[in-house]
CSV table of C-alpha atoms and ligand atoms in Angstrom, one decimal:
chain,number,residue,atom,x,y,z
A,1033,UNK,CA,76.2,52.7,79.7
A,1034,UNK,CA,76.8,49.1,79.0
A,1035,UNK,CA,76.9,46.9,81.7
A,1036,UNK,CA,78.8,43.7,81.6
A,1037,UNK,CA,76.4,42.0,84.3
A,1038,UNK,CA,73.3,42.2,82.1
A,1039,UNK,CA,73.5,38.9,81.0
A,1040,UNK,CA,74.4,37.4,84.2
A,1041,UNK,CA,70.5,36.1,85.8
A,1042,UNK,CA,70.1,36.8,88.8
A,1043,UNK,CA,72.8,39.4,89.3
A,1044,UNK,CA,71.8,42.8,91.4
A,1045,UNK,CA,73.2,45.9,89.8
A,1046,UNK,CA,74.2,47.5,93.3
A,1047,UNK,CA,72.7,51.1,93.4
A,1048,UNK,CA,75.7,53.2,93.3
A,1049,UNK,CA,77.2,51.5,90.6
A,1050,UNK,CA,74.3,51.9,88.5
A,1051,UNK,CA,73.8,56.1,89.1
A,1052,UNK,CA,77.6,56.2,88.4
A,1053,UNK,CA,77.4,54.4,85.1
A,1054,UNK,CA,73.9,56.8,84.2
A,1055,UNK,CA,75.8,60.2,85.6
A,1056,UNK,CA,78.9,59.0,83.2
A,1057,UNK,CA,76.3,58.3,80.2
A,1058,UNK,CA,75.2,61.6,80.5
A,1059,UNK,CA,76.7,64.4,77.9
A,1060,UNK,CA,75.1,68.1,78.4
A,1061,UNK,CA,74.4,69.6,74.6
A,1062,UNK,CA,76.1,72.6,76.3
A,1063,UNK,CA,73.7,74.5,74.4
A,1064,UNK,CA,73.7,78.2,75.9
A,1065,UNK,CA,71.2,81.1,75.6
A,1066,UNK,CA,71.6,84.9,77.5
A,1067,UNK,CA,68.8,85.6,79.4
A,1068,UNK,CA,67.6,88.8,81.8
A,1069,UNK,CA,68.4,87.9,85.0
A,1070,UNK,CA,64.3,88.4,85.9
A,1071,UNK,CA,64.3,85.0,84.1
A,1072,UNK,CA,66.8,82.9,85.5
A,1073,UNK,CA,65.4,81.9,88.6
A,1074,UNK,CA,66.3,78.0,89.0
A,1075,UNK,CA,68.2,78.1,85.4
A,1076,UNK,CA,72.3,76.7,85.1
A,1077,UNK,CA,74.9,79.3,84.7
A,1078,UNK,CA,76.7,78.4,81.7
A,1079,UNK,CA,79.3,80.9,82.6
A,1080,UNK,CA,81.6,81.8,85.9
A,1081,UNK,CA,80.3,85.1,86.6
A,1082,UNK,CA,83.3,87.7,88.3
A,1083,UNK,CA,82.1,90.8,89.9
A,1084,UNK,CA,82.7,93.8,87.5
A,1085,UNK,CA,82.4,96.4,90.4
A,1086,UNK,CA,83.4,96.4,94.1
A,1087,UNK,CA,80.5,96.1,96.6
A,1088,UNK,CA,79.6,98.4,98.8
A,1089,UNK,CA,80.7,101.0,95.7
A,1090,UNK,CA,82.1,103.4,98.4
A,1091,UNK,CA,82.7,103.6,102.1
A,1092,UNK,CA,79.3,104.6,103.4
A,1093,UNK,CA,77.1,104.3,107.2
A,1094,UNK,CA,75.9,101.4,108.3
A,1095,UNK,CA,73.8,103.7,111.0
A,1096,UNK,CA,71.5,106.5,111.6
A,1097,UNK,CA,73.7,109.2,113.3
A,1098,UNK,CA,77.0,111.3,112.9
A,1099,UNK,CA,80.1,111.4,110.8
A,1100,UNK,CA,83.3,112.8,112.9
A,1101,UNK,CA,86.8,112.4,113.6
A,1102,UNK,CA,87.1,109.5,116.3
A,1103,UNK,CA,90.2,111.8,117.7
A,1104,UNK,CA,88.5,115.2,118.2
A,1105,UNK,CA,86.2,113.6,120.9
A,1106,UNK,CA,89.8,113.6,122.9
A,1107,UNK,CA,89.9,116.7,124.0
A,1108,UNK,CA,85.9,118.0,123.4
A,1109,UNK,CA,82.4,115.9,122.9
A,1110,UNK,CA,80.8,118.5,121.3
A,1111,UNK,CA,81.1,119.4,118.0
A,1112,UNK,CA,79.8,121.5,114.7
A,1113,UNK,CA,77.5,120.4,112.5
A,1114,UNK,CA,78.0,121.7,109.1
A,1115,UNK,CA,76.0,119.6,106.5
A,1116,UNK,CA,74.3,116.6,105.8
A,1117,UNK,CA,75.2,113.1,103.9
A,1118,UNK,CA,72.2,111.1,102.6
A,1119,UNK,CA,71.5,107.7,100.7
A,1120,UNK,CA,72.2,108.8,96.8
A,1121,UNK,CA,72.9,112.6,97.7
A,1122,UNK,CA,76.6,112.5,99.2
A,1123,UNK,CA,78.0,115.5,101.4
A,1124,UNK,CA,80.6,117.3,98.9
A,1125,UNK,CA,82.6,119.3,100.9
A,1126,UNK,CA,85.4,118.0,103.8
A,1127,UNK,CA,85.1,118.0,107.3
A,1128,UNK,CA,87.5,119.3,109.6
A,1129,UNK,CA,88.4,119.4,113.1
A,1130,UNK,CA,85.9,120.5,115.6
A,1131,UNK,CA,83.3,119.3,113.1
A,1132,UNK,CA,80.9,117.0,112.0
A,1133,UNK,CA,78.2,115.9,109.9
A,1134,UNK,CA,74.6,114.2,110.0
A,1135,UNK,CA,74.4,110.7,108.0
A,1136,UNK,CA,72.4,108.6,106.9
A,1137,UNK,CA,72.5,105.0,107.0
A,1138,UNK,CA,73.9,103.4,103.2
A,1139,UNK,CA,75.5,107.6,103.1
A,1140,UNK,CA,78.6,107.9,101.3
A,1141,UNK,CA,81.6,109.0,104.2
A,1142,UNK,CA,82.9,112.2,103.2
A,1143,UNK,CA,86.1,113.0,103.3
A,1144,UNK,CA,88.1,113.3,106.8
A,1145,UNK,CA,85.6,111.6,109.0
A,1146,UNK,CA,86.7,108.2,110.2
A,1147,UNK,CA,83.8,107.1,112.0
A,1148,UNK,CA,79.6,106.9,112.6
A,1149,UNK,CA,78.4,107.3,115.8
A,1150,UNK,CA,74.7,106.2,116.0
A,1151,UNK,CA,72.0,109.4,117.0
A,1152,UNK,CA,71.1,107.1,120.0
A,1153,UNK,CA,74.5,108.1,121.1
A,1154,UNK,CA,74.3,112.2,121.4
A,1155,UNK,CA,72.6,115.1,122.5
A,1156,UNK,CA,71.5,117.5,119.7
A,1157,UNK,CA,71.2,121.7,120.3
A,1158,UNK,CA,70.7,123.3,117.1
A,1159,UNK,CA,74.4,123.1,115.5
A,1160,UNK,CA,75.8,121.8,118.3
A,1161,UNK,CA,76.2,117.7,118.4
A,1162,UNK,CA,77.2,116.4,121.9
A,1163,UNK,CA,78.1,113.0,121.8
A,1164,UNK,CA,77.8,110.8,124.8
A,1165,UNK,CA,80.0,107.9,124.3
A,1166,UNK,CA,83.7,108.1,122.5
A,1167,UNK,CA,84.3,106.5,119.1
A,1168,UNK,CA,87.4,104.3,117.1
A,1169,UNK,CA,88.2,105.1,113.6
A,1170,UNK,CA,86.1,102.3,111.3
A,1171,UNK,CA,82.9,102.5,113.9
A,1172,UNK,CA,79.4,101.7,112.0
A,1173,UNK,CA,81.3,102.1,108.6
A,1174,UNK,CA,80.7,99.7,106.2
A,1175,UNK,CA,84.2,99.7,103.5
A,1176,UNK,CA,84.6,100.0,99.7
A,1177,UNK,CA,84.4,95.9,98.7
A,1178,UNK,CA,83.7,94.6,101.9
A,1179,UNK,CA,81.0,92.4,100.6
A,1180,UNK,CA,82.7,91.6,97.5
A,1181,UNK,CA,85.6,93.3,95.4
A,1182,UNK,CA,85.7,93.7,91.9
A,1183,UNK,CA,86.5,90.5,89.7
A,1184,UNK,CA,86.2,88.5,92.3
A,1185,UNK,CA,84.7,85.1,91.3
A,1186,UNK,CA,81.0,85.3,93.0
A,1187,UNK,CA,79.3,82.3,91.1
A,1188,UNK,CA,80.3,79.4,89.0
A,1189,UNK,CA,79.6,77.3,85.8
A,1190,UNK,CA,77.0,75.3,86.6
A,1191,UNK,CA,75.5,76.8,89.9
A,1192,UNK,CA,71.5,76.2,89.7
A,1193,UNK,CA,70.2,80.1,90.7
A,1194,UNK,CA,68.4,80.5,93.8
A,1195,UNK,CA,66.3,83.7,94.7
A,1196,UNK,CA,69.3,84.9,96.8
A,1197,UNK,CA,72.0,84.5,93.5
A,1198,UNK,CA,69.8,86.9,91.5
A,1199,UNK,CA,69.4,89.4,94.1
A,1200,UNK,CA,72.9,89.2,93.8
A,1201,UNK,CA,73.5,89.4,90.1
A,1202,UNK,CA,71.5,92.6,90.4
A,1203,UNK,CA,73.4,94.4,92.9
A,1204,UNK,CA,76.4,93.9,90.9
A,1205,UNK,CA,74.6,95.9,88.1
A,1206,UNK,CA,74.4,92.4,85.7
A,1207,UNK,CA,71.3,92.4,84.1
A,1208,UNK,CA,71.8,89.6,81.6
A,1209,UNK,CA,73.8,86.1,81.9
A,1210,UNK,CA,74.4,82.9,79.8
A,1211,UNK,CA,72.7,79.9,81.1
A,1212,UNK,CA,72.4,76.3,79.8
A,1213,UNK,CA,69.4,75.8,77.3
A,1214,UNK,CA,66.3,73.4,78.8
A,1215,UNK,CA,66.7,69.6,78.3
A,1216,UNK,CA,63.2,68.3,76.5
A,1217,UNK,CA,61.9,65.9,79.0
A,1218,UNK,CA,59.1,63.9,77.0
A,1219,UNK,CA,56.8,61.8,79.4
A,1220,UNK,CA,54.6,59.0,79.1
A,1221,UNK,CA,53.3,56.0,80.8
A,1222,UNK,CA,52.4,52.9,79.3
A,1223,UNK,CA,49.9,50.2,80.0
A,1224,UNK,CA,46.2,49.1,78.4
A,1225,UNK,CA,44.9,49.2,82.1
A,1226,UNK,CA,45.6,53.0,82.5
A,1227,UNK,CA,42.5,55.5,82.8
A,1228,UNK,CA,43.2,59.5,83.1
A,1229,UNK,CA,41.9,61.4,86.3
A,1230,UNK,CA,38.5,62.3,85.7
A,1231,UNK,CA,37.6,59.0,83.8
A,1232,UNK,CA,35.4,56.3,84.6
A,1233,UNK,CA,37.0,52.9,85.7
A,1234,UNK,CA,36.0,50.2,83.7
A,1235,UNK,CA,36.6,46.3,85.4
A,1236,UNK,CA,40.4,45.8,85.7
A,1237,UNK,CA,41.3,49.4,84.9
A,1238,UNK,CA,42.9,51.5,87.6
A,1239,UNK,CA,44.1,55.6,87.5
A,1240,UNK,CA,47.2,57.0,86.6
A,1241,UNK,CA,49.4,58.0,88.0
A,1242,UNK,CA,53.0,58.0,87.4
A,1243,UNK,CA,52.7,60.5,84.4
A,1244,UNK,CA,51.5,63.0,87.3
A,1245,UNK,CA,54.4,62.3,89.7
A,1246,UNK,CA,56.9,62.6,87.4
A,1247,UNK,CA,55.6,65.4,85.8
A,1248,UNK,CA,55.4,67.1,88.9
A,1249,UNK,CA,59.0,66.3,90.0
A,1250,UNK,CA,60.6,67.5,87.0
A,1251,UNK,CA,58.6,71.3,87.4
A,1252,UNK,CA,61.2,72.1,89.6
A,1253,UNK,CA,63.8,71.7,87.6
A,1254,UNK,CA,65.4,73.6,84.6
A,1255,UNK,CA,63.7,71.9,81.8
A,1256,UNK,CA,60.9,71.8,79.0
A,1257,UNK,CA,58.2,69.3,79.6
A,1258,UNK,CA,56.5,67.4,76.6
A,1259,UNK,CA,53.3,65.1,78.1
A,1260,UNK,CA,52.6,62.4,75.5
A,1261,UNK,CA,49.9,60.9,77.9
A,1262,UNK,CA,49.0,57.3,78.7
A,1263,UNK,CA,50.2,54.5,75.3
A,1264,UNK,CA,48.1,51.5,74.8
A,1265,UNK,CA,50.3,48.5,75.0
A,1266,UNK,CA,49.7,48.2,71.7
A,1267,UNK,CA,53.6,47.3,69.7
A,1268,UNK,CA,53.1,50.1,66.5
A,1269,UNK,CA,51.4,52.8,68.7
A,1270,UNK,CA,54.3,52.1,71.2
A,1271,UNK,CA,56.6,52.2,68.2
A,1272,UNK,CA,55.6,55.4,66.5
A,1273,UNK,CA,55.3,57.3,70.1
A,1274,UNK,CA,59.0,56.3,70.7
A,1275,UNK,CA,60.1,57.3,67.6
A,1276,UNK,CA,58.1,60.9,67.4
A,1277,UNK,CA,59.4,61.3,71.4
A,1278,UNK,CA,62.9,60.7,70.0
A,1279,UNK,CA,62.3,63.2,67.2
A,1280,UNK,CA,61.0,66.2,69.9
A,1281,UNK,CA,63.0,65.4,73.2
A,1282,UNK,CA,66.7,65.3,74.5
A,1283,UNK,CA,64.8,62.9,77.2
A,1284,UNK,CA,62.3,60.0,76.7
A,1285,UNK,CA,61.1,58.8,79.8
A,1286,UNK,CA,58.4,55.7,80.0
A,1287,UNK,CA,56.3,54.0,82.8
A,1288,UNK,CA,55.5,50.9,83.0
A,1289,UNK,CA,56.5,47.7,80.7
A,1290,UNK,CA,60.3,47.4,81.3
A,1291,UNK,CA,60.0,44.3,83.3
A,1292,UNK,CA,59.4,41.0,81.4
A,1293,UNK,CA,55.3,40.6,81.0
A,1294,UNK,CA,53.5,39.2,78.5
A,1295,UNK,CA,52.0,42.3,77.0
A,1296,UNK,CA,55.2,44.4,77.9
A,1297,UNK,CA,56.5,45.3,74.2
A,1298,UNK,CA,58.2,48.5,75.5
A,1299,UNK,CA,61.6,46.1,76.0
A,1300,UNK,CA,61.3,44.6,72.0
A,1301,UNK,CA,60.7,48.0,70.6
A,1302,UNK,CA,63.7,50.1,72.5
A,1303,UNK,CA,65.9,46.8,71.7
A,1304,UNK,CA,65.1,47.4,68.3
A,1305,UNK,CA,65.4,50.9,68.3
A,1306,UNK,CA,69.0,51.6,70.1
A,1307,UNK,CA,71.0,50.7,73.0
A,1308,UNK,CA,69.0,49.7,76.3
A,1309,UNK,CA,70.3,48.1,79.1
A,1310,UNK,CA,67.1,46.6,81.3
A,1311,UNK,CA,68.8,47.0,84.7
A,1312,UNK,CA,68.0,44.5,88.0
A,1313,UNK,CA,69.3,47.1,90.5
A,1314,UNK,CA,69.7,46.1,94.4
A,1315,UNK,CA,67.2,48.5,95.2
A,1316,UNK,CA,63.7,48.3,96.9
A,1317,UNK,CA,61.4,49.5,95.8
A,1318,UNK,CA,62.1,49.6,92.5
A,1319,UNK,CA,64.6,46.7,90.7
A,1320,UNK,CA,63.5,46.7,87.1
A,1321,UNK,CA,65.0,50.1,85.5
A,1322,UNK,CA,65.8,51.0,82.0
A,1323,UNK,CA,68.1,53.6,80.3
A,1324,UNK,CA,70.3,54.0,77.1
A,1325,UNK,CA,70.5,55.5,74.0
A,1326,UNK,CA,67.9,55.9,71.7
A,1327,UNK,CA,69.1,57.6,68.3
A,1328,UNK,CA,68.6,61.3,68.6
A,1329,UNK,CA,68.0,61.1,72.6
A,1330,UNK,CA,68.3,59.3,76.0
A,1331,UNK,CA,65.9,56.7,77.6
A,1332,UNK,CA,64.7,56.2,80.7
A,1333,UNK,CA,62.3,53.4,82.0
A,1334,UNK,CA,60.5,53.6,84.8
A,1335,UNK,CA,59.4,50.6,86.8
A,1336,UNK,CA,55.1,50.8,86.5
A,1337,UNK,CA,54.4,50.3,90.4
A,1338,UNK,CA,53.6,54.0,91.7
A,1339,UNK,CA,56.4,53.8,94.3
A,1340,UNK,CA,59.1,52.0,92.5
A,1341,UNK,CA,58.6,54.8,89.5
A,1342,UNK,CA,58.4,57.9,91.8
A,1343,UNK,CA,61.7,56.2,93.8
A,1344,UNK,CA,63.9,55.2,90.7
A,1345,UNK,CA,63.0,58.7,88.9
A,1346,UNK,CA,63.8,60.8,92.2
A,1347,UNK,CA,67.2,58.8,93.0
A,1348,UNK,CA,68.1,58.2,89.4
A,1349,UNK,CA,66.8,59.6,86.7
A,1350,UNK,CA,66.4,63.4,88.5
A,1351,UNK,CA,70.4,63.7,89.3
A,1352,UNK,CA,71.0,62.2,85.4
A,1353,UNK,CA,68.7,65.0,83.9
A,1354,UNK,CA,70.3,67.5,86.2
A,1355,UNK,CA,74.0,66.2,84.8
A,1356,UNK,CA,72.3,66.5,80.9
A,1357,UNK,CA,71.2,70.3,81.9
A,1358,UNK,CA,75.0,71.2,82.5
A,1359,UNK,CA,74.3,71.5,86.2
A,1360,UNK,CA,77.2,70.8,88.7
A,1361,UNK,CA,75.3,67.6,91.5
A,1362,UNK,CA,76.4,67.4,94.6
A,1363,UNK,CA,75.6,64.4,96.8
A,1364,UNK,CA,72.1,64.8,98.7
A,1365,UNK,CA,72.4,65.3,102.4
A,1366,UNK,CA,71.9,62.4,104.6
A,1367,UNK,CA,71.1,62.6,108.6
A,1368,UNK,CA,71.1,60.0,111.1
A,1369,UNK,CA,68.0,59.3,113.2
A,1370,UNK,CA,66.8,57.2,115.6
A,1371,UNK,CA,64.1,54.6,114.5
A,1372,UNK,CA,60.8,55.0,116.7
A,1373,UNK,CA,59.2,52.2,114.9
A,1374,UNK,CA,60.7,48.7,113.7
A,1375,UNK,CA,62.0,48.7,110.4
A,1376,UNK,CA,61.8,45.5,108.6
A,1377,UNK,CA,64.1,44.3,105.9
A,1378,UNK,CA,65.7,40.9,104.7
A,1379,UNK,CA,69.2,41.4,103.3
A,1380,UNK,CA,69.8,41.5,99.5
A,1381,UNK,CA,69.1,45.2,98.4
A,1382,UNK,CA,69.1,48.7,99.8
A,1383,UNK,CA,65.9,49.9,100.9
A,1384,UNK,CA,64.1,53.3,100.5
A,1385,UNK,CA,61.7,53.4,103.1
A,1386,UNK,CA,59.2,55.7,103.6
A,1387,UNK,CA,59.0,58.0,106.9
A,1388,UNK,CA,58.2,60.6,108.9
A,1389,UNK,CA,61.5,62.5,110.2
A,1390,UNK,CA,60.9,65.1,113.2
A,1391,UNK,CA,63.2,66.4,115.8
A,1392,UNK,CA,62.9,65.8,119.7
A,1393,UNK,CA,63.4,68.8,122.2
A,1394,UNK,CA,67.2,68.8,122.4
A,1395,UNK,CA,66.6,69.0,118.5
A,1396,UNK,CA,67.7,65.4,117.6
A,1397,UNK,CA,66.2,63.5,114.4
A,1398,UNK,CA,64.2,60.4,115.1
A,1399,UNK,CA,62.1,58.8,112.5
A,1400,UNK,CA,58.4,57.0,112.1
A,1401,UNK,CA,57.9,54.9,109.7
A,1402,UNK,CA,54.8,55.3,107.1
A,1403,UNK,CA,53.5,52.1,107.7
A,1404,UNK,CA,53.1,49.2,104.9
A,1405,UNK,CA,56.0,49.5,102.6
A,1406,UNK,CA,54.4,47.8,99.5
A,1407,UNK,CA,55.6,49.4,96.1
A,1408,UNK,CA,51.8,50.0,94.7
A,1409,UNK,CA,51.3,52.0,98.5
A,1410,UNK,CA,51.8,55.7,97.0
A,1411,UNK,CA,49.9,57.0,100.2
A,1412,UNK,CA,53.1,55.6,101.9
A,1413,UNK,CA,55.5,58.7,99.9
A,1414,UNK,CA,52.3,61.3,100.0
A,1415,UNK,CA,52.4,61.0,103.7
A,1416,UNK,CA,56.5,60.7,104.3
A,1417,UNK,CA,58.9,63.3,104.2
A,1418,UNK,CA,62.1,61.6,104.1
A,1419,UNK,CA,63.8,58.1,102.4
A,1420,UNK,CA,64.5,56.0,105.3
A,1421,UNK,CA,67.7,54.4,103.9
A,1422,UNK,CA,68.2,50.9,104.6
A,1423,UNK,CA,72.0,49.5,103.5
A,1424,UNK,CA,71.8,46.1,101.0
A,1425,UNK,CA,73.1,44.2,103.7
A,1426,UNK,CA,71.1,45.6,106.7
A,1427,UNK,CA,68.5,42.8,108.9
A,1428,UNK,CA,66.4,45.8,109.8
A,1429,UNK,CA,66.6,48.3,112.4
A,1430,UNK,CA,64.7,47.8,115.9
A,1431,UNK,CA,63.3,50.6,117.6
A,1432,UNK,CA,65.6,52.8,119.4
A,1433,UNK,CA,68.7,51.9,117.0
A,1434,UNK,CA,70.1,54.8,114.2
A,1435,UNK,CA,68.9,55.4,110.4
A,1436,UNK,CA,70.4,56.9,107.9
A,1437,UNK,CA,67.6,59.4,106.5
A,1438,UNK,CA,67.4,61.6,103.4
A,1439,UNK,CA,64.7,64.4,103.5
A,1440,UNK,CA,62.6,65.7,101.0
A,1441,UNK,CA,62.8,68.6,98.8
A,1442,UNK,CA,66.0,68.9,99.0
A,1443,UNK,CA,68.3,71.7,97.4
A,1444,UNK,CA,70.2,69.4,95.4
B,842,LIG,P1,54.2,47.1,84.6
B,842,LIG,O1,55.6,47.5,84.9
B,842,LIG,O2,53.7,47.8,83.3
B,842,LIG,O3,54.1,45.6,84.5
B,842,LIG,O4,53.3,47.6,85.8
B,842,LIG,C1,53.5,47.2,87.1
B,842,LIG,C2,52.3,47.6,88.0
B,842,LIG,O5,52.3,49.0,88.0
B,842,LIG,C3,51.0,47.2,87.5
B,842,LIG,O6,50.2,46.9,88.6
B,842,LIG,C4,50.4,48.4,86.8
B,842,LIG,O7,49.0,48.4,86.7
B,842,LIG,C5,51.0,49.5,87.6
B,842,LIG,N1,51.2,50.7,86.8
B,842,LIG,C6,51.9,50.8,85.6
B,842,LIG,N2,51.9,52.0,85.1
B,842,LIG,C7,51.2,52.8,86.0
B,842,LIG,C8,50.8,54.2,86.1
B,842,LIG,N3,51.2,55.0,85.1
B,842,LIG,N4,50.1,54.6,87.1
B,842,LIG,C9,49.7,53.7,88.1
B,842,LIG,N5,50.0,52.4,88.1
B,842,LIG,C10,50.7,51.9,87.1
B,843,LIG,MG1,52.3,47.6,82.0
């Protein structure tokens, strides 16, 4: 993760360049447990997992009705009824001409029926089945492996699970699979100034609250969380927390301290301790950001103004931690909207602003802004619920113009 620039004052990391050189940093333990599939929701597959049967098992109804030969409604529409084929209790026998048989839907097809013709569809007297529209040979039959046939590949190394892939997993009859082990995420913030929720605020002190954001964020993903709480900015508690955090966690991630201030001794400490580069990225809010190497685990620094930590961990930090945990990132989706409010900007860094996305009638995107963009305004991201992306070089965007907008809460 070095970067050449760092010594250059002044210089503007530009954002892309600096998640590429944190995505390359990152190197997944590749660490692998089996697990029930009951306990995988939202864990990384660690394997490619093939289908070991074919689904649907067997050729079976995909209605409510009768099981016949499509031809024998050529010459008669009435036909024999001679057993019965039910969900888990198949019909045993064969049909033959001139007969048929009542099924259920999910039935196995016997043998010498071609097609289902729903009950909607006849006229029942005792035996006797007349139906009242003709049939073709595959009607309402659902085939052996239409959904999926066996050994096919169904879900790859690396795939975060959803509730929809473990459903899966379970209709193929898999009831255990190999995942990644959880990256240890170790969190604190930093700063003499920092009171817990439920404290009382002295003169000069304010809440915290980055520990709380971040925390938050990283609940959704696939990892173990270690709170170390709020450090004093005092340079031997700082040291011994970094050094027990590197002891306990693939992940250390501070708040606070990594841009230059007097009492800041987060910067001295990590020097000391490994390899830290103190990035300027082109990115508002948000510009001072730290990351490396510390022995035995990685480093992040977060910026200490509310927004500027909760931006810089969500953009940066979250798709690095997903790389450590052996997941496979994909680029966030971005729409384009059109700006109902002004959006301000000089030119010199790319801009997450905060706003609120909606669509219009004809189901078009357009975009409010939150208001007052300042990086200490965390009401600004609790009411938004999308970045409104603003390119280094943009002037702004008038009303009425297009956006480029990324929503929250977003798969990937
Ligand atoms: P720093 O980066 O430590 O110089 O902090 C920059 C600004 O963010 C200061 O106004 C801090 O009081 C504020 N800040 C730092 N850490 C937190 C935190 N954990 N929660 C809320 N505000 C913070
Ligand atoms: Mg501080």
């Amino acid at each position: 993760m070095s970067c050449d620039c760092d010594s250059q004052q002044g210089y503007l990391l530009p954002f892309e360049d600096a998640l590429e050189r944190l995505l390359c940093s990152a190197k997944s333990s590749q660490k692998q447990e089996s697990i029930l599939i009951n306990h995988a929701f939202g864990r990384i597959l660690s394997q490619d997992i093939s289908s070991p049967v074919n689904v649907p098992p067997h050729n079976n109804s995909a209605m409510d009705g009768y099981a016949l030969r499509s031809n024998d409604l050529n010459d008669n529409n009435t036909l024999t009824k001679i057993g019965y084929s039910f969900a888990g209790q198949p019909f045993e026998g064969t049909v033959e001409q001139g007969q048929c048989i009542r099924i259920m839907t999910g039935a196995v097809i016997p043998q010498g029926v071609d097609c289902v013709i729903m009950q909607e569809n006849t006229k029942v007297t005792d035996e006797k089945i007349t139906f009242l529209k003709s049939a073709s040979s595959g009607d309402n039959i659902r085939n052996l492996g239409e959904d999926i046939q066996k050994d096919a590949l169904v879900l790859t190394k690396g795939h975060k699970l959803v509730a929809a892939d473990i459903g899966l997993l379970a209709s193929l009859g898999i009831e255990t699979i190999d995942v990644f082990s959880m990256v240890k995420v170790a969190v604190m913030s930093t700063g003499d100034e920092l009171v817990e929720p439920g404290g009382i605020l002295k003169a000069g002190q304010i809440f915290e609250s980055n520990r709380y954001t971040v925390i938050s964020m990283l609940k959704v993903l696939p990892v173990e969380i270690i709170d170390l709480g709020i450090i004093r900015d005092d340079q031997s508690i700082l040291r011994n927390t970094f050094e027990h955090a590197n002891d306990i966690a693939d992940v250390v991630v501070s708040s606070g301290g990594v841009s230059v201030g007097e009492a800041d001794y987060v910067k001295d400490i990590l020097t000391e301790m490994g390899e830290i580069n103190f990035w300027k990225i082109a990115i508002k809010p948000g510009k001072p950001f730290a990351c490396g190497k510390l022995p035995n685990s990685y480093f992040i620094g977060l910026p200490g103004n509310p927004v500027s930590a909760t931006v810089t961990f969500d953009q940066l930090a979250i798709p690095f931690i997903k790389k450590l945990s052996g997941e496979n990132i994909s680029p966030r989706v971005k729409l384009k909207a059109k700006a109902i409010d002004d959006f301000k900007k000089r030119p010199g860094r790319l801009e997450f602003q905060r706003g609120v996305a909606s669509q219009d009638e004809k189901g078009y995107w357009q975009v409010n802004s939150t208001g007052k963009q300042g990086s200490g305004i965390l009401s600004s991201l609790s009411r938004a619920n999308c970045y409104v992306m603003l390119d280094q070089n943009s002037n702004g965007v008038l009303s009425g113009e297009h956006v480029t907008i990324e929503l929250f809460n977003q798969k990937s």
